[in-house]
mmCIF file of C-alpha atoms in Angstrom:
data_model
loop_
_atom_site.group_PDB
_atom_site.id
_atom_site.type_symbol
_atom_site.label_atom_id
_atom_site.label_comp_id
_atom_site.label_asym_id
_atom_site.label_seq_id
_atom_site.Cartn_x
_atom_site.Cartn_y
_atom_site.Cartn_z
ATOM 1 C CA MET E 20 22.263 16.042 -49.028
ATOM 2 C CA GLY E 21 23.979 12.654 -48.869
ATOM 3 C CA THR E 22 23.721 10.054 -46.040
ATOM 4 C CA PHE E 23 25.673 7.083 -45.064
ATOM 5 C CA THR E 24 25.601 4.438 -42.322
ATOM 6 C CA VAL E 25 27.695 4.210 -39.160
ATOM 7 C CA GLU E 26 27.784 1.034 -37.112
ATOM 8 C CA CYS E 27 28.684 0.842 -33.384
ATOM 9 C CA GLU E 28 30.656 -2.025 -31.905
ATOM 10 C CA CYS E 29 27.492 -3.355 -30.358
ATOM 11 C CA GLY E 30 25.994 -3.748 -33.815
ATOM 12 C CA GLU E 31 23.587 -0.773 -33.666
ATOM 13 C CA ARG E 32 23.438 1.176 -36.995
ATOM 14 C CA PHE E 33 22.774 4.838 -37.573
ATOM 15 C CA HIS E 34 21.963 6.716 -40.743
ATOM 16 C CA VAL E 35 23.747 10.114 -40.630
ATOM 17 C CA GLU E 36 24.086 13.020 -42.978
ATOM 18 C CA ASP E 37 27.371 14.259 -44.550
ATOM 19 C CA THR E 38 27.212 17.327 -42.241
ATOM 20 C CA ALA E 39 27.705 15.070 -39.182
ATOM 21 C CA ARG E 40 31.262 14.034 -40.190
ATOM 22 C CA GLY E 41 33.796 14.730 -37.490
ATOM 23 C CA ARG E 42 31.061 14.906 -34.828
ATOM 24 C CA HIS E 43 30.217 12.368 -32.139
ATOM 25 C CA ILE E 44 27.146 10.203 -31.655
ATOM 26 C CA ARG E 45 26.011 8.430 -28.465
ATOM 27 C CA CYS E 46 24.805 4.861 -29.238
ATOM 28 C CA ARG E 47 21.151 4.489 -28.143
ATOM 29 C CA ARG E 48 21.704 0.892 -27.242
ATOM 30 C CA CYS E 49 24.964 0.659 -25.354
ATOM 31 C CA GLY E 50 25.695 4.370 -24.618
ATOM 32 C CA ARG E 51 29.115 4.291 -26.249
ATOM 33 C CA VAL E 52 30.298 7.577 -27.863
ATOM 34 C CA ILE E 53 31.453 7.055 -31.445
ATOM 35 C CA GLU E 54 33.068 9.403 -33.938
ATOM 36 C CA VAL E 55 31.534 9.898 -37.385
ATOM 37 C CA GLY E 56 34.213 9.304 -40.003
ATOM 38 C CA GLN E 57 34.281 9.964 -43.694
ATOM 39 C CA ALA E 58 31.502 8.689 -45.872
ATOM 40 C CA PRO E 59 32.453 6.058 -48.519
ATOM 41 C CA SER E 60 33.302 7.526 -51.912
ATOM 42 C CA ALA E 61 30.603 7.167 -54.603
ATOM 43 C CA SER E 62 33.213 6.276 -57.150
ATOM 44 C CA THR E 63 34.603 3.369 -55.214
ATOM 45 C CA ALA E 64 31.385 1.820 -53.870
ATOM 46 C CA LYS E 65 28.309 0.641 -55.695
ATOM 47 C CA PRO E 66 24.835 1.713 -54.418
ATOM 48 C CA THR E 67 24.263 -1.676 -52.831
ATOM 49 C CA GLU E 68 27.762 -1.631 -51.326
ATOM 50 C CA ARG E 69 27.150 1.867 -49.893
ATOM 51 C CA ALA E 70 24.013 0.624 -48.222
ATOM 52 C CA ARG E 71 25.894 -2.212 -46.578
ATOM 53 C CA SER E 72 29.085 -0.304 -45.720
ATOM 54 C CA LYS E 73 30.022 -0.467 -42.070
ATOM 55 C CA ARG E 74 31.775 2.234 -40.181
ATOM 56 C CA ARG E 75 33.472 0.711 -37.146
ATOM 57 C CA ALA E 76 33.397 2.802 -33.999
ATOM 58 C CA ARG E 77 36.625 4.621 -33.324
ATOM 59 C CA PRO E 78 37.701 5.576 -29.795
ATOM 60 C CA ALA E 79 36.179 8.781 -28.520
ATOM 61 C CA ALA E 80 38.348 11.836 -28.831
ATOM 62 C CA ALA E 81 40.192 13.212 -25.829
ATOM 63 C CA PRO E 82 38.264 15.750 -23.812
ATOM 64 C CA ASP E 83 40.221 18.655 -25.226
ATOM 65 C CA GLN E 84 39.570 17.428 -28.758
ATOM 66 C CA ALA E 85 35.857 16.647 -28.429
ATOM 67 C CA ARG E 86 34.608 20.103 -29.110
ATOM 68 C CA GLN E 87 31.590 19.140 -31.159
ATOM 69 C CA PRO E 88 28.367 18.378 -29.150
ATOM 70 C CA VAL E 89 27.402 14.739 -28.767
ATOM 71 C CA LEU E 90 24.359 13.766 -30.889
ATOM 72 C CA ILE E 91 21.722 11.258 -29.643
ATOM 73 C CA PRO E 92 19.807 9.853 -32.662
ATOM 74 C CA ARG E 93 16.044 9.906 -32.412
ATOM 75 C CA THR E 94 13.831 7.347 -34.052
ATOM 76 C CA GLY E 95 10.107 6.761 -34.072
ATOM 77 C CA ALA E 96 10.521 3.926 -31.513
ATOM 78 C CA THR E 97 12.642 6.177 -29.289
ATOM 79 C CA ARG E 98 10.050 8.956 -29.342
ATOM 80 C CA MET E 99 7.192 6.539 -28.517
ATOM 81 C CA ALA E 100 9.244 5.081 -25.583
ATOM 82 C CA ALA E 101 9.813 8.632 -24.278
ATOM 83 C CA TYR E 102 6.126 9.518 -24.538
ATOM 84 C CA ALA E 103 5.122 6.287 -22.812
ATOM 85 C CA CYS E 104 7.611 6.734 -19.916
ATOM 86 C CA TRP E 105 6.607 10.310 -19.173
ATOM 87 C CA ALA E 106 2.909 9.437 -19.543
ATOM 88 C CA TYR E 107 3.395 6.645 -17.065
ATOM 89 C CA LEU E 108 4.970 9.023 -14.524
ATOM 90 C CA ALA E 109 2.068 11.499 -15.044
ATOM 91 C CA ALA E 110 -0.473 8.717 -14.586
ATOM 92 C CA ALA E 111 1.113 7.501 -11.390
ATOM 93 C CA ILE E 112 1.038 10.965 -9.794
ATOM 94 C CA LEU E 113 -2.574 11.397 -10.925
ATOM 95 C CA VAL E 114 -3.595 8.081 -9.341
ATOM 96 C CA ALA E 115 -1.909 9.038 -6.106
ATOM 97 C CA VAL E 116 -3.629 12.472 -5.994
ATOM 98 C CA ILE E 117 -7.079 10.945 -6.812
ATOM 99 C CA MET E 118 -6.690 8.206 -4.160
ATOM 100 C CA TRP E 119 -5.528 10.523 -1.393
ATOM 101 C CA GLY E 120 -7.782 13.435 -2.334
ATOM 102 C CA TRP E 121 -10.994 11.682 -3.417
ATOM 103 C CA GLY E 122 -10.822 8.260 -1.863
ATOM 104 C CA ASP E 123 -14.248 7.340 -0.344
ATOM 105 C CA HIS E 124 -15.556 10.498 -1.939
ATOM 106 C CA GLY E 125 -16.092 9.726 -5.630
ATOM 107 C CA VAL E 126 -16.475 6.509 -7.692
ATOM 108 C CA ILE E 127 -12.971 6.506 -9.076
ATOM 109 C CA GLY E 128 -11.293 7.348 -5.821
ATOM 110 C CA THR E 129 -13.203 4.570 -4.036
ATOM 111 C CA VAL E 130 -12.285 1.945 -6.575
ATOM 112 C CA LEU E 131 -8.666 2.933 -6.423
ATOM 113 C CA LEU E 132 -8.708 2.542 -2.601
ATOM 114 C CA PHE E 133 -9.926 -1.028 -2.631
ATOM 115 C CA MET E 134 -8.407 -2.454 -5.819
ATOM 116 C CA GLY E 135 -5.206 -4.400 -6.009
ATOM 117 C CA ARG E 136 -2.764 -1.469 -6.368
ATOM 118 C CA TRP E 137 0.170 -3.655 -7.389
ATOM 119 C CA VAL E 138 -1.281 -3.677 -10.970
ATOM 120 C CA PHE E 139 0.128 -0.131 -11.371
ATOM 121 C CA LEU E 140 3.657 -1.684 -11.426
ATOM 122 C CA LEU E 141 2.912 -3.884 -14.434
ATOM 123 C CA PRO E 142 3.792 -1.236 -17.096
ATOM 124 C CA LEU E 143 7.311 -1.312 -15.852
ATOM 125 C CA ALA E 144 7.670 -4.874 -17.210
ATOM 126 C CA VAL E 145 7.532 -3.323 -20.707
ATOM 127 C CA LEU E 146 8.890 0.185 -20.229
ATOM 128 C CA VAL E 147 12.074 -0.673 -18.400
ATOM 129 C CA PRO E 148 13.387 -2.997 -21.162
ATOM 130 C CA ALA E 149 12.371 -0.477 -23.756
ATOM 131 C CA ALA E 150 14.302 2.258 -21.938
ATOM 132 C CA LEU E 151 17.384 0.035 -21.632
ATOM 133 C CA TRP E 152 17.308 -0.735 -25.304
ATOM 134 C CA LEU E 153 16.425 2.696 -26.751
ATOM 135 C CA ARG E 154 17.301 5.451 -24.211
ATOM 136 C CA ARG E 155 18.749 4.796 -20.826
ATOM 137 C CA ASP E 156 17.994 8.309 -19.611
ATOM 138 C CA LEU E 157 14.376 7.322 -19.597
ATOM 139 C CA LEU E 158 15.086 5.184 -16.607
ATOM 140 C CA VAL E 159 14.965 8.353 -14.497
ATOM 141 C CA PRO E 160 11.200 9.084 -14.891
ATOM 142 C CA LEU E 161 10.506 5.359 -14.671
ATOM 143 C CA ALA E 162 12.373 5.241 -11.264
ATOM 144 C CA VAL E 163 10.382 8.261 -9.982
ATOM 145 C CA ALA E 164 7.093 6.660 -11.132
ATOM 146 C CA ALA E 165 8.045 3.416 -9.383
ATOM 147 C CA LEU E 166 8.659 5.306 -6.150
ATOM 148 C CA VAL E 167 5.259 6.978 -6.436
ATOM 149 C CA VAL E 168 3.521 3.630 -7.006
ATOM 150 C CA VAL E 169 5.298 1.863 -4.248
ATOM 151 C CA GLY E 170 5.038 4.761 -1.740
ATOM 152 C CA PRO E 171 1.928 6.921 -1.921
ATOM 153 C CA ILE E 172 -0.146 4.339 -3.880
ATOM 154 C CA MET E 173 0.729 1.002 -2.405
ATOM 155 C CA GLY E 174 1.642 2.357 1.030
ATOM 156 C CA PHE E 175 5.224 1.222 1.557
ATOM 157 C CA ARG E 176 6.761 2.290 4.898
ATOM 158 C CA THR E 177 10.427 2.432 5.829
ATOM 159 C CA GLY E 178 9.990 2.435 9.589
ATOM 160 C CA TRP E 179 12.698 5.044 10.076
ATOM 161 C CA ARG E 180 11.271 6.150 13.452
ATOM 162 C CA ARG E 181 12.425 2.882 15.002
ATOM 163 C CA LEU E 182 15.978 4.448 14.829
ATOM 164 C CA LEU E 183 14.920 7.063 17.376
ATOM 165 C CA SER E 184 15.417 6.663 21.053
ATOM 166 C CA THR E 185 12.896 4.602 23.059
ATOM 167 C CA PRO E 186 11.433 6.294 26.127
ATOM 168 C CA GLN E 187 11.149 4.564 29.492
ATOM 169 C CA GLY E 188 7.796 3.077 30.426
ATOM 170 C CA THR E 189 5.784 -0.077 30.735
ATOM 171 C CA ALA E 190 5.802 -2.520 27.771
ATOM 172 C CA VAL E 191 2.462 -3.763 26.540
ATOM 173 C CA ARG E 192 1.966 -6.026 23.530
ATOM 174 C CA VAL E 193 -1.435 -5.835 21.788
ATOM 175 C CA MET E 194 -2.689 -7.810 18.862
ATOM 176 C CA THR E 195 -5.713 -7.778 16.522
ATOM 177 C CA TYR E 196 -6.844 -10.525 14.211
ATOM 178 C CA ASN E 197 -9.944 -11.038 12.058
ATOM 179 C CA ALA E 198 -10.205 -14.807 12.401
ATOM 180 C CA GLY E 199 -12.734 -15.251 9.514
ATOM 181 C CA GLY E 200 -15.179 -17.135 11.704
ATOM 182 C CA GLY E 201 -12.390 -18.741 13.764
ATOM 183 C CA GLY E 202 -12.968 -22.393 12.828
ATOM 184 C CA VAL E 203 -9.238 -22.966 12.306
ATOM 185 C CA LEU E 204 -7.919 -20.699 15.033
ATOM 186 C CA ALA E 205 -10.258 -22.316 17.569
ATOM 187 C CA GLN E 206 -8.192 -25.522 17.281
ATOM 188 C CA LEU E 207 -4.858 -23.794 17.558
ATOM 189 C CA LEU E 208 -5.674 -20.933 19.991
ATOM 190 C CA PRO E 209 -3.348 -22.138 22.837
ATOM 191 C CA GLU E 210 -0.409 -22.431 20.444
ATOM 192 C CA PHE E 211 -1.236 -19.132 18.859
ATOM 193 C CA LEU E 212 -1.191 -17.369 22.268
ATOM 194 C CA SER E 213 1.978 -19.139 23.300
ATOM 195 C CA ARG E 214 3.779 -18.065 20.102
ATOM 196 C CA TRP E 215 2.947 -14.359 20.216
ATOM 197 C CA ARG E 216 2.431 -13.806 23.991
ATOM 198 C CA PRO E 217 0.128 -10.756 23.721
ATOM 199 C CA ASP E 218 -1.066 -8.879 26.761
ATOM 200 C CA VAL E 219 -4.288 -7.969 24.888
ATOM 201 C CA LEU E 220 -5.754 -9.943 21.914
ATOM 202 C CA ALA E 221 -8.735 -8.479 20.070
ATOM 203 C CA LEU E 222 -10.550 -10.880 17.754
ATOM 204 C CA GLN E 223 -13.089 -10.162 15.047
ATOM 205 C CA GLU E 224 -15.514 -12.552 13.396
ATOM 206 C CA CYS E 225 -15.239 -14.560 16.616
ATOM 207 C CA ARG E 226 -18.031 -17.100 16.125
ATOM 208 C CA ASP E 227 -19.189 -20.176 17.980
ATOM 209 C CA ALA E 228 -16.126 -22.498 17.824
ATOM 210 C CA LEU E 229 -13.634 -19.734 18.549
ATOM 211 C CA ALA E 230 -15.808 -18.171 21.225
ATOM 212 C CA ALA E 231 -15.935 -21.549 23.047
ATOM 213 C CA ALA E 232 -12.126 -21.774 22.791
ATOM 214 C CA VAL E 233 -11.767 -18.240 24.202
ATOM 215 C CA ARG E 234 -13.920 -19.257 27.205
ATOM 216 C CA LEU E 235 -11.700 -22.259 27.805
ATOM 217 C CA SER E 236 -8.469 -20.250 27.826
ATOM 218 C CA THR E 237 -7.017 -20.443 31.360
ATOM 219 C CA GLY E 238 -4.948 -17.696 32.801
ATOM 220 C CA TRP E 239 -6.768 -15.041 30.707
ATOM 221 C CA HIS E 240 -9.522 -12.529 31.340
ATOM 222 C CA GLN E 241 -12.114 -13.117 28.666
ATOM 223 C CA TYR E 242 -14.868 -11.394 26.875
ATOM 224 C CA VAL E 243 -17.155 -12.987 24.324
ATOM 225 C CA GLY E 244 -19.758 -10.994 22.454
ATOM 226 C CA ARG E 245 -21.446 -10.793 19.064
ATOM 227 C CA GLU E 246 -18.673 -11.190 16.538
ATOM 228 C CA LEU E 247 -16.054 -9.796 18.867
ATOM 229 C CA CYS E 248 -13.901 -11.418 21.530
ATOM 230 C CA LEU E 249 -11.147 -10.214 23.852
ATOM 231 C CA LEU E 250 -8.397 -11.953 25.790
ATOM 232 C CA SER E 251 -6.545 -9.835 28.305
ATOM 233 C CA ARG E 252 -3.746 -10.406 30.889
ATOM 234 C CA TYR E 253 -5.229 -7.435 32.639
ATOM 235 C CA PRO E 254 -8.599 -7.710 34.512
ATOM 236 C CA ILE E 255 -11.594 -6.463 32.518
ATOM 237 C CA ARG E 256 -13.256 -3.825 34.627
ATOM 238 C CA GLU E 257 -15.916 -2.753 32.067
ATOM 239 C CA ALA E 258 -17.175 -3.866 28.677
ATOM 240 C CA SER E 259 -19.710 -1.609 26.865
ATOM 241 C CA VAL E 260 -21.268 -2.511 23.538
ATOM 242 C CA MET E 261 -22.228 0.273 21.125
ATOM 243 C CA ASP E 262 -25.869 0.333 20.172
ATOM 244 C CA ARG E 263 -26.170 -0.456 16.501
ATOM 245 C CA SER E 264 -29.911 -0.680 16.139
ATOM 246 C CA GLY E 265 -29.973 2.556 14.127
ATOM 247 C CA LEU E 266 -27.467 1.054 11.641
ATOM 248 C CA ASP E 267 -29.604 -2.054 11.300
ATOM 249 C CA ARG E 268 -32.555 0.049 10.187
ATOM 250 C CA VAL E 269 -30.592 1.750 7.343
ATOM 251 C CA LYS E 270 -31.241 0.029 4.078
ATOM 252 C CA GLN E 271 -28.678 0.220 1.248
ATOM 253 C CA SER E 272 -30.785 -0.868 -1.695
ATOM 254 C CA GLU E 273 -32.952 -3.862 -0.907
ATOM 255 C CA ALA E 274 -34.684 -5.120 2.228
ATOM 256 C CA LYS E 275 -32.267 -8.101 2.494
ATOM 257 C CA GLU E 276 -29.236 -5.687 2.729
ATOM 258 C CA ILE E 277 -29.115 -4.246 6.215
ATOM 259 C CA GLY E 278 -27.051 -1.273 7.161
ATOM 260 C CA GLY E 279 -23.500 -1.214 8.577
ATOM 261 C CA ALA E 280 -21.999 -3.894 10.741
ATOM 262 C CA GLY E 281 -20.994 -1.440 13.500
ATOM 263 C CA TYR E 282 -19.653 -4.022 15.936
ATOM 264 C CA VAL E 283 -17.854 -1.925 18.524
ATOM 265 C CA VAL E 284 -17.012 -2.761 22.200
ATOM 266 C CA ARG E 285 -15.356 -0.370 24.621
ATOM 267 C CA PHE E 286 -13.335 -1.906 27.441
ATOM 268 C CA VAL E 287 -11.755 -0.550 30.573
ATOM 269 C CA LEU E 288 -8.876 -2.737 31.784
ATOM 270 C CA ASP E 289 -7.014 -2.629 35.142
ATOM 271 C CA GLY E 290 -3.672 -1.864 33.492
ATOM 272 C CA PRO E 291 -0.240 -1.910 35.169
ATOM 273 C CA ARG E 292 -0.598 1.839 35.918
ATOM 274 C CA GLY E 293 -4.273 2.428 36.172
ATOM 275 C CA PRO E 294 -7.221 2.066 33.852
ATOM 276 C CA LEU E 295 -6.585 1.427 30.141
ATOM 277 C CA ARG E 296 -9.261 2.135 27.492
ATOM 278 C CA VAL E 297 -9.321 -0.506 24.702
ATOM 279 C CA GLY E 298 -11.702 -0.537 21.745
ATOM 280 C CA ASN E 299 -12.330 -3.630 19.677
ATOM 281 C CA LEU E 300 -14.355 -3.062 16.457
ATOM 282 C CA HIS E 301 -15.336 -4.481 13.087
ATOM 283 C CA LEU E 302 -16.770 -1.863 10.808
ATOM 284 C CA GLU E 303 -18.872 -2.136 7.564
ATOM 285 C CA THR E 304 -17.223 -3.594 4.430
ATOM 286 C CA PRO E 305 -17.209 -1.576 1.185
ATOM 287 C CA ARG E 306 -17.994 -4.831 -0.619
ATOM 288 C CA LYS E 307 -21.775 -4.079 -0.827
ATOM 289 C CA GLY E 308 -21.156 -0.733 -2.541
ATOM 290 C CA LEU E 309 -18.601 -2.100 -4.911
ATOM 291 C CA GLU E 310 -20.891 -4.974 -5.881
ATOM 292 C CA GLY E 311 -23.543 -2.369 -6.675
ATOM 293 C CA LEU E 312 -21.047 -0.690 -8.860
ATOM 294 C CA MET E 313 -20.584 -3.838 -10.839
ATOM 295 C CA GLU E 314 -24.359 -3.714 -11.473
ATOM 296 C CA LEU E 315 -24.086 -0.015 -12.417
ATOM 297 C CA ASP E 316 -25.987 0.892 -9.308
ATOM 298 C CA LEU E 317 -24.206 4.064 -8.119
ATOM 299 C CA ARG E 318 -26.880 4.631 -5.443
ATOM 300 C CA ARG E 319 -25.659 1.546 -3.535
ATOM 301 C CA LEU E 320 -22.094 2.794 -3.611
ATOM 302 C CA ARG E 321 -23.046 6.174 -2.255
ATOM 303 C CA MET E 322 -25.267 4.667 0.453
ATOM 304 C CA ASN E 323 -22.521 2.222 1.471
ATOM 305 C CA THR E 324 -20.025 5.167 1.707
ATOM 306 C CA GLU E 325 -22.450 7.197 3.866
ATOM 307 C CA ILE E 326 -23.039 4.275 6.141
ATOM 308 C CA ARG E 327 -19.341 3.711 6.588
ATOM 309 C CA GLU E 328 -18.938 7.442 7.383
ATOM 310 C CA ILE E 329 -21.636 7.313 10.042
ATOM 311 C CA GLU E 330 -20.216 4.153 11.523
ATOM 312 C CA SER E 331 -16.736 5.617 11.955
ATOM 313 C CA HIS E 332 -18.192 8.761 13.548
ATOM 314 C CA LEU E 333 -20.237 6.737 16.047
ATOM 315 C CA ALA E 334 -17.475 4.261 16.774
ATOM 316 C CA ARG E 335 -14.966 6.990 17.429
ATOM 317 C CA GLN E 336 -17.424 8.751 19.858
ATOM 318 C CA TRP E 337 -18.011 5.430 21.615
ATOM 319 C CA VAL E 338 -14.435 4.257 22.148
ATOM 320 C CA GLU E 339 -13.183 7.669 23.221
ATOM 321 C CA GLN E 340 -15.446 7.965 26.187
ATOM 322 C CA GLY E 341 -13.770 7.987 29.562
ATOM 323 C CA ALA E 342 -10.220 8.832 30.598
ATOM 324 C CA GLY E 343 -6.872 7.060 30.416
ATOM 325 C CA PRO E 344 -4.534 5.755 27.707
ATOM 326 C CA LEU E 345 -6.439 4.575 24.540
ATOM 327 C CA VAL E 346 -5.769 1.714 22.165
ATOM 328 C CA VAL E 347 -8.205 0.961 19.340
ATOM 329 C CA LEU E 348 -7.843 -2.399 17.536
ATOM 330 C CA GLY E 349 -9.781 -4.100 14.820
ATOM 331 C CA ASP E 350 -10.855 -4.499 11.233
ATOM 332 C CA PHE E 351 -11.744 -0.995 10.086
ATOM 333 C CA ASN E 352 -12.466 -2.208 6.497
ATOM 334 C CA THR E 353 -10.814 1.035 5.450
ATOM 335 C CA PRO E 354 -7.275 1.847 4.347
ATOM 336 C CA VAL E 355 -5.315 4.801 5.747
ATOM 337 C CA GLU E 356 -5.634 6.791 2.459
ATOM 338 C CA SER E 357 -9.389 6.938 2.874
ATOM 339 C CA ARG E 358 -10.890 10.350 3.666
ATOM 340 C CA ILE E 359 -13.261 8.676 6.120
ATOM 341 C CA PHE E 360 -10.362 7.134 8.017
ATOM 342 C CA ARG E 361 -8.363 10.319 8.101
ATOM 343 C CA ARG E 362 -11.316 12.402 9.164
ATOM 344 C CA HIS E 363 -12.406 10.280 12.051
ATOM 345 C CA TRP E 364 -9.211 8.420 13.137
ATOM 346 C CA GLY E 365 -6.452 10.601 11.848
ATOM 347 C CA HIS E 366 -5.862 12.271 15.299
ATOM 348 C CA LEU E 367 -4.720 8.847 16.654
ATOM 349 C CA THR E 368 -1.342 7.281 15.871
ATOM 350 C CA ASP E 369 -1.562 4.423 13.289
ATOM 351 C CA ALA E 370 1.037 1.947 14.568
ATOM 352 C CA PHE E 371 2.137 0.574 11.201
ATOM 353 C CA SER E 372 2.206 3.904 9.540
ATOM 354 C CA HIS E 373 4.403 5.161 12.298
ATOM 355 C CA VAL E 374 7.082 2.452 12.586
ATOM 356 C CA GLY E 375 6.041 -0.416 10.305
ATOM 357 C CA THR E 376 8.292 -1.594 7.447
ATOM 358 C CA GLY E 377 7.020 -2.731 4.060
ATOM 359 C CA LEU E 378 3.449 -2.738 2.848
ATOM 360 C CA GLY E 379 1.738 -4.138 5.919
ATOM 361 C CA THR E 380 -0.890 -6.050 3.996
ATOM 362 C CA THR E 381 -3.528 -7.515 6.243
ATOM 363 C CA LYS E 382 -6.258 -8.514 3.799
ATOM 364 C CA TYR E 383 -5.781 -11.065 1.015
ATOM 365 C CA ASN E 384 -8.686 -11.547 -1.307
ATOM 366 C CA GLY E 385 -7.763 -12.881 -4.695
ATOM 367 C CA TRP E 386 -5.729 -10.306 -6.625
ATOM 368 C CA ILE E 387 -6.565 -7.636 -3.912
ATOM 369 C CA ARG E 388 -3.865 -6.949 -1.233
ATOM 370 C CA ILE E 389 -4.708 -4.090 1.118
ATOM 371 C CA ARG E 390 -4.148 -2.904 4.731
ATOM 372 C CA ILE E 391 -7.470 -2.457 6.510
ATOM 373 C CA ASP E 392 -6.705 -3.817 9.992
ATOM 374 C CA HIS E 393 -5.193 -1.255 12.276
ATOM 375 C CA VAL E 394 -3.908 -0.537 15.765
ATOM 376 C CA LEU E 395 -4.400 3.071 16.819
ATOM 377 C CA THR E 396 -3.021 4.680 19.927
ATOM 378 C CA SER E 397 -3.395 7.907 21.862
ATOM 379 C CA GLU E 398 -0.403 10.184 22.599
ATOM 380 C CA ASP E 399 0.121 8.323 25.960
ATOM 381 C CA TRP E 400 1.790 5.456 23.998
ATOM 382 C CA HIS E 401 5.090 5.067 22.254
ATOM 383 C CA VAL E 402 4.910 2.586 19.339
ATOM 384 C CA GLU E 403 8.093 0.521 19.524
ATOM 385 C CA ARG E 404 7.555 -2.282 16.956
ATOM 386 C CA VAL E 405 5.029 -3.631 14.493
ATOM 387 C CA ARG E 406 4.937 -7.126 12.978
ATOM 388 C CA MET E 407 2.676 -9.021 10.628
ATOM 389 C CA GLY E 408 1.834 -12.531 11.566
ATOM 390 C CA LYS E 409 2.142 -15.250 8.895
ATOM 391 C CA GLU E 410 -0.738 -17.357 10.114
ATOM 392 C CA LYS E 411 -3.161 -18.064 7.244
ATOM 393 C CA TYR E 412 -6.159 -19.108 9.396
ATOM 394 C CA SER E 413 -8.413 -16.658 7.412
ATOM 395 C CA ASP E 414 -8.114 -14.104 4.607
ATOM 396 C CA HIS E 415 -6.675 -11.617 7.079
ATOM 397 C CA ARG E 416 -3.254 -11.643 8.859
ATOM 398 C CA PRO E 417 -2.586 -10.886 12.494
ATOM 399 C CA LEU E 418 -1.176 -7.496 13.404
ATOM 400 C CA VAL E 419 1.144 -7.498 16.438
ATOM 401 C CA VAL E 420 2.211 -4.200 18.040
ATOM 402 C CA ASP E 421 4.648 -3.568 20.910
ATOM 403 C CA LEU E 422 3.775 -0.439 22.827
ATOM 404 C CA ILE E 423 5.322 1.441 25.711
ATOM 405 C CA LEU E 424 3.148 3.316 28.154
ATOM 406 C CA GLU E 425 5.363 6.309 28.643
ATOM 407 C CA GLY E 426 6.420 7.504 32.106
ATOM 408 C CA ARG E 427 7.575 5.745 35.191
#
């Protein structure tokens, strides 16, 4: 069966068989529909000339004349691009399922939780140009895969609940910030407070210099403890520190590696409408377990996960004691996709997940970008607005939340 070459106006060439004469082909590069004309006669064209012959694209037939189906030529490169695009979509869905289903449960799920998830967007840099060049309909699975990566995997939020009506009540602005020791923030604390004007500010990794600055803050009710500080416009009626001696005795692999951090303080504030319960906490980092994984020590990773599970259980029991509206602020060292987080804190409203917009990244560590600082509220509160501070005084970013204590 003879073949000849047809060339589109964009310069793309197709090798077609004689049986395709009179039919239509869609160009894989530009998408233009071209009609296959007559093949050059063998008596009037030499073999080399036939190989070089060019069939210029003719206008597509009218709808009533184009009765033949449109052909889309397939090449090896086109098939490879199709396989790669659909495989990328399947991989994105699989990663999302593993992360949400087995995060903080298995090795792969834990690694996916705490890695830089933006790397799952990198294949698009190759696949999108390939789809544009070879088959534009492959942009559909790529678009779906991108939505899966940006949404369930990276945690993008639209903040659509902000469009709903706002109930009446008392406005309260709370703020949490892991100051990374506080050496820089200690020098700029008055300016920081003046800029954001919080009613309650919870600080983690609040060490000597920052603790001294907190004590010198006039017009504020202050609490300074081990690693945790609090500034409040409302009087502090009670401050209770969770006992962490049991966590100190738990060893992860070696004697030098103590158990979980477990810094948790429960406050009772004299709020505008009665007592307010506020929890400030800094829970154990997964870094110890992941470092053990780098040394192929899976036992350290399992121990670290168990300690973090125990910590969240104890912290939740501690901060929920008492009665009154509850706000829990701090560095949980755990993203919202974690099974530990959902099991122990999922009954509370995560402010950013509820009304935040964007990714809400609070932790910056090299190529890792993750949201592990949270503000959680009981059902007494309406979350009105969430903002991320741009201050770079540590490897964390401030989280500012405007709340409304519902009711008159």
